[in-house]
mmCIF file of C-alpha atoms in Angstrom:
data_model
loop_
_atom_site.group_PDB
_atom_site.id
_atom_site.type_symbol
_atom_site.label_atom_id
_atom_site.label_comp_id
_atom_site.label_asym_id
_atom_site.label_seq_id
_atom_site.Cartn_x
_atom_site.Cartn_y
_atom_site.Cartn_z
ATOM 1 C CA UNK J 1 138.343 37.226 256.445
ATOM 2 C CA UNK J 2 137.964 35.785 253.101
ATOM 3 C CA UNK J 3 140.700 34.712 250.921
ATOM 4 C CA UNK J 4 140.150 37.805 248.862
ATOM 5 C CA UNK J 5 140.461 40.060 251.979
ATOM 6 C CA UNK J 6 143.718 38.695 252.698
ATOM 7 C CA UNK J 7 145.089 38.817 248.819
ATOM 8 C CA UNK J 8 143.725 42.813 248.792
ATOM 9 C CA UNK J 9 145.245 43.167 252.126
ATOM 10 C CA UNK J 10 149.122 41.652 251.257
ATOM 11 C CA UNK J 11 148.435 43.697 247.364
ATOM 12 C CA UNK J 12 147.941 47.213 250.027
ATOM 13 C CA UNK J 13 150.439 46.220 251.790
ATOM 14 C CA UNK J 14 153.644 45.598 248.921
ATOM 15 C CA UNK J 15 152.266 48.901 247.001
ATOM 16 C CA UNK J 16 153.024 50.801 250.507
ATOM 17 C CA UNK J 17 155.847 49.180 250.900
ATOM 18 C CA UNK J 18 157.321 49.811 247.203
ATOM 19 C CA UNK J 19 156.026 53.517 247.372
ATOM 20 C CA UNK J 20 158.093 53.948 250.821
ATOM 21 C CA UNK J 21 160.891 52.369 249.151
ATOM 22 C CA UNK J 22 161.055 54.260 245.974
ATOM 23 C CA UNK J 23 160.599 57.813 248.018
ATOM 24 C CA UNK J 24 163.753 56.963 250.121
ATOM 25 C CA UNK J 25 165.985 59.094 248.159
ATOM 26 C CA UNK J 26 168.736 61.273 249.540
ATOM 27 C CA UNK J 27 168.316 65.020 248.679
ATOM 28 C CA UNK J 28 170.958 67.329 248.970
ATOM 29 C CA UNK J 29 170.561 70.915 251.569
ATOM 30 C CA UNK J 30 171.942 73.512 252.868
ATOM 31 C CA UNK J 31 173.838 73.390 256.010
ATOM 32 C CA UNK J 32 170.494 75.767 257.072
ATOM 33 C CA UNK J 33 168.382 73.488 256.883
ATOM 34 C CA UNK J 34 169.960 70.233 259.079
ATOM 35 C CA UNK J 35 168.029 70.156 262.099
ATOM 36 C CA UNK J 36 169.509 72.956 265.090
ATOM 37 C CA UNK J 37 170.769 70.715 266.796
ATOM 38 C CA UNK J 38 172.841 69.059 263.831
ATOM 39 C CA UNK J 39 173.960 72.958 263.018
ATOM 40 C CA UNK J 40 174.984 73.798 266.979
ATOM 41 C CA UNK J 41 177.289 70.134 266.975
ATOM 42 C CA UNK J 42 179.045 70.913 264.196
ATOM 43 C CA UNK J 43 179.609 75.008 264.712
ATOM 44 C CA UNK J 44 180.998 74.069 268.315
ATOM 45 C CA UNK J 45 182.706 71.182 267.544
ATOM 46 C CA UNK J 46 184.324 72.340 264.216
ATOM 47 C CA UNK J 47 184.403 76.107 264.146
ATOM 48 C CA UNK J 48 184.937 77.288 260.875
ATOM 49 C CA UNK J 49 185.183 74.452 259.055
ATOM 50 C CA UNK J 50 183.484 74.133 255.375
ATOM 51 C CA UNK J 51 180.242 71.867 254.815
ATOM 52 C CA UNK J 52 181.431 70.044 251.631
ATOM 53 C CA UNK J 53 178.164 68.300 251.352
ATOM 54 C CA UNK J 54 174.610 67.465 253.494
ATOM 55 C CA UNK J 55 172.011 65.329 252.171
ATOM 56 C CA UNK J 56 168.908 64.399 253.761
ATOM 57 C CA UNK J 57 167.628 60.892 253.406
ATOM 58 C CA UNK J 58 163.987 61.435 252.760
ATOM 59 C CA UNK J 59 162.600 58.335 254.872
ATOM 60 C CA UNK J 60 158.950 59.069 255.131
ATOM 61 C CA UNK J 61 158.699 58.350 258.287
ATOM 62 C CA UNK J 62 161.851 59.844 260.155
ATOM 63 C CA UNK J 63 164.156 61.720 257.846
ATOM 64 C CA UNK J 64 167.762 61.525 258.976
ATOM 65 C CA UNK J 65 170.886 63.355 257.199
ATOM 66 C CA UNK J 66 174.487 62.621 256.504
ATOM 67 C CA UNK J 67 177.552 65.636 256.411
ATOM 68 C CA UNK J 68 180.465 65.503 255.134
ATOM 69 C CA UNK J 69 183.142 68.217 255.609
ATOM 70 C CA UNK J 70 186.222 69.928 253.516
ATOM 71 C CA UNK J 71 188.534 68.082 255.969
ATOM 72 C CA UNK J 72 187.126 64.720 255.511
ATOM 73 C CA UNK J 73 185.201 64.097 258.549
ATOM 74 C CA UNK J 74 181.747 62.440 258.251
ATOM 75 C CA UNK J 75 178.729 63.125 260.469
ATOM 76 C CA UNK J 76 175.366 61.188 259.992
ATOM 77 C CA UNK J 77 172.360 62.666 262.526
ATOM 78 C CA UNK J 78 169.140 61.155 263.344
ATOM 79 C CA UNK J 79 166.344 63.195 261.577
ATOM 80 C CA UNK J 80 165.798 65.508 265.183
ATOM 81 C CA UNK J 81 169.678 66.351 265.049
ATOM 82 C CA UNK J 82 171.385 64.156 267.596
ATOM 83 C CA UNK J 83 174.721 62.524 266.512
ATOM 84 C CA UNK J 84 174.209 58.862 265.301
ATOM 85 C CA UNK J 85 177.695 58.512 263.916
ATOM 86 C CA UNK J 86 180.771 60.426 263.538
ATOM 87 C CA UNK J 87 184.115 59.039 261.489
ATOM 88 C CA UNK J 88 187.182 60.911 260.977
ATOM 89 C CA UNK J 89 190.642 59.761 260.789
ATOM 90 C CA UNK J 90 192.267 62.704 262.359
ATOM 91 C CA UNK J 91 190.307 61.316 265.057
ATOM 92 C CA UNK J 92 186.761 61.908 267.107
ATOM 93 C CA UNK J 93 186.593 64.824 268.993
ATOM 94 C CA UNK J 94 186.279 63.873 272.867
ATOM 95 C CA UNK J 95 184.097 66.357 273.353
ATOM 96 C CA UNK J 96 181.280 64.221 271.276
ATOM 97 C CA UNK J 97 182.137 60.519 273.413
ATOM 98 C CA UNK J 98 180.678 60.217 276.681
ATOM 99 C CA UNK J 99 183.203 59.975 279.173
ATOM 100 C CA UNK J 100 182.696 56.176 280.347
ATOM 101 C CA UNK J 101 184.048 54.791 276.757
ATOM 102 C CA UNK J 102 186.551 57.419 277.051
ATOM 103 C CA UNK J 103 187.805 55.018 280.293
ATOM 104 C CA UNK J 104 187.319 52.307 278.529
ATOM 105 C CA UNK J 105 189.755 52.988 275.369
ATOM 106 C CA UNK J 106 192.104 54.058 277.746
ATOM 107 C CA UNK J 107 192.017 51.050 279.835
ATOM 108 C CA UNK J 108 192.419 49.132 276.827
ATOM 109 C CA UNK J 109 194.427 50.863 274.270
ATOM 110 C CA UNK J 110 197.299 53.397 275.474
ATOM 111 C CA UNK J 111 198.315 54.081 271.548
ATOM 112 C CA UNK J 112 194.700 54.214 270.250
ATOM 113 C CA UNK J 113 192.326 56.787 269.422
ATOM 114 C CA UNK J 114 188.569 56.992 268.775
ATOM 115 C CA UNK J 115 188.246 57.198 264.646
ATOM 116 C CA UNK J 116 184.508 56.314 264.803
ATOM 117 C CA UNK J 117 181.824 56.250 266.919
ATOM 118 C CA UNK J 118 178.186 55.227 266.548
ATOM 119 C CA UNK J 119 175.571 55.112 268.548
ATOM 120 C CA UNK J 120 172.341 52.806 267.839
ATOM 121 C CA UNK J 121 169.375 51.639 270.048
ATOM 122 C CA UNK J 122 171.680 48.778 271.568
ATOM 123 C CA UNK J 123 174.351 51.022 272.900
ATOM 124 C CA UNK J 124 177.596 52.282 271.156
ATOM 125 C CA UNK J 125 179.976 50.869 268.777
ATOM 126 C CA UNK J 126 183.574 52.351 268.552
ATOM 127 C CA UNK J 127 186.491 51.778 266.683
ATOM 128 C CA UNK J 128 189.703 52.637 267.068
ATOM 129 C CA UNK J 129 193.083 54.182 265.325
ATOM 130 C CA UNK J 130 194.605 50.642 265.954
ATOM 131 C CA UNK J 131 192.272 48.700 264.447
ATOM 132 C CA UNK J 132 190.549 47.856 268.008
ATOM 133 C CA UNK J 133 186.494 47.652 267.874
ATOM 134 C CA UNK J 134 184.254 47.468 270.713
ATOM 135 C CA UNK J 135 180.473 47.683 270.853
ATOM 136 C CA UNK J 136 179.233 48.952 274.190
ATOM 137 C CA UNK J 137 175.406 48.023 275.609
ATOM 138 C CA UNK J 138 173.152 51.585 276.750
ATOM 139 C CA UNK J 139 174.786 50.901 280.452
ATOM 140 C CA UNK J 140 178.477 50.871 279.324
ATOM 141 C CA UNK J 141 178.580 47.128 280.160
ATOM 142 C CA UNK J 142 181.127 45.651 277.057
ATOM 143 C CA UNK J 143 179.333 43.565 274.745
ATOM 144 C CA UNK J 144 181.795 42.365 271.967
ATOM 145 C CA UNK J 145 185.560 43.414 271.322
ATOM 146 C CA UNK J 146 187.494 42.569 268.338
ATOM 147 C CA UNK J 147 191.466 43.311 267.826
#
């Protein structure tokens, strides 16, 4: 490649790039259109309770949306529906944490309660009522932990 190629190329590449970047918006929906999955987690998990807001980040590639409801609790989803964070001071429904970090916070923290949970392609990342974090790899194996 010439010079020139490689100046055309990295010119294609920036205008994609600044085009992807300026369409990443968040757009506000209905709680009818979050993926079913999104919809089924928080009708079982919080019957009855009102969607203040959803918005839909509008990634070009893989959408993903964020949910906030009336009683304060925040919900982000990954753009096919499955939980990718939940924070609520009240605290975070057991239901939603898989049982081996329930073991874990209760091996480590009698008086503390799960007030956020995330989980992210290196595992899970929780924090607690007392101010406790811990970030968990995909096998449950502990990978940091902060008081």
């Amino acid at each position: 490649m010439t010079i020139i190629s490689y100046a055309i190329f990295a010119l294609l590449a920036v205008s994609l790039a600044a085009v992807s970047l300026a369409k990443a918006d968040d757009i506000p929906v209905t709680f009818a259109q979050l993926p079913a999955q999104a919809q089924k987690l928080i009708k079982d998990t919080y019957p009855g309770e009102k969607v203040s807001y959803a918005m839909m980040d509008d990634d070009l590639i893989r959408p993903d949306y964020s949910v906030v409801l009336a009683s304060g609790v925040k919900i982000q989803f990954n753009n096919d529906g499955s939980l990718e964070k939940i924070e609520s001071r009240q605290g975070v429904p057991t239901s939603l944490i898989p049982v081996q970090i329930l073991d874990y916070v209760k091996m480590y923290s009698e008086d503390g309660f799960v007030v956020e949970y995330e989980v992210n392609r290196f595992g899970y990342d929780v924090k607690l009522s007392n101010r406790m974090e811990f970030n968990l790899n995909r096998n449950f194996k502990p990978v940091r932990f902060d008081d």
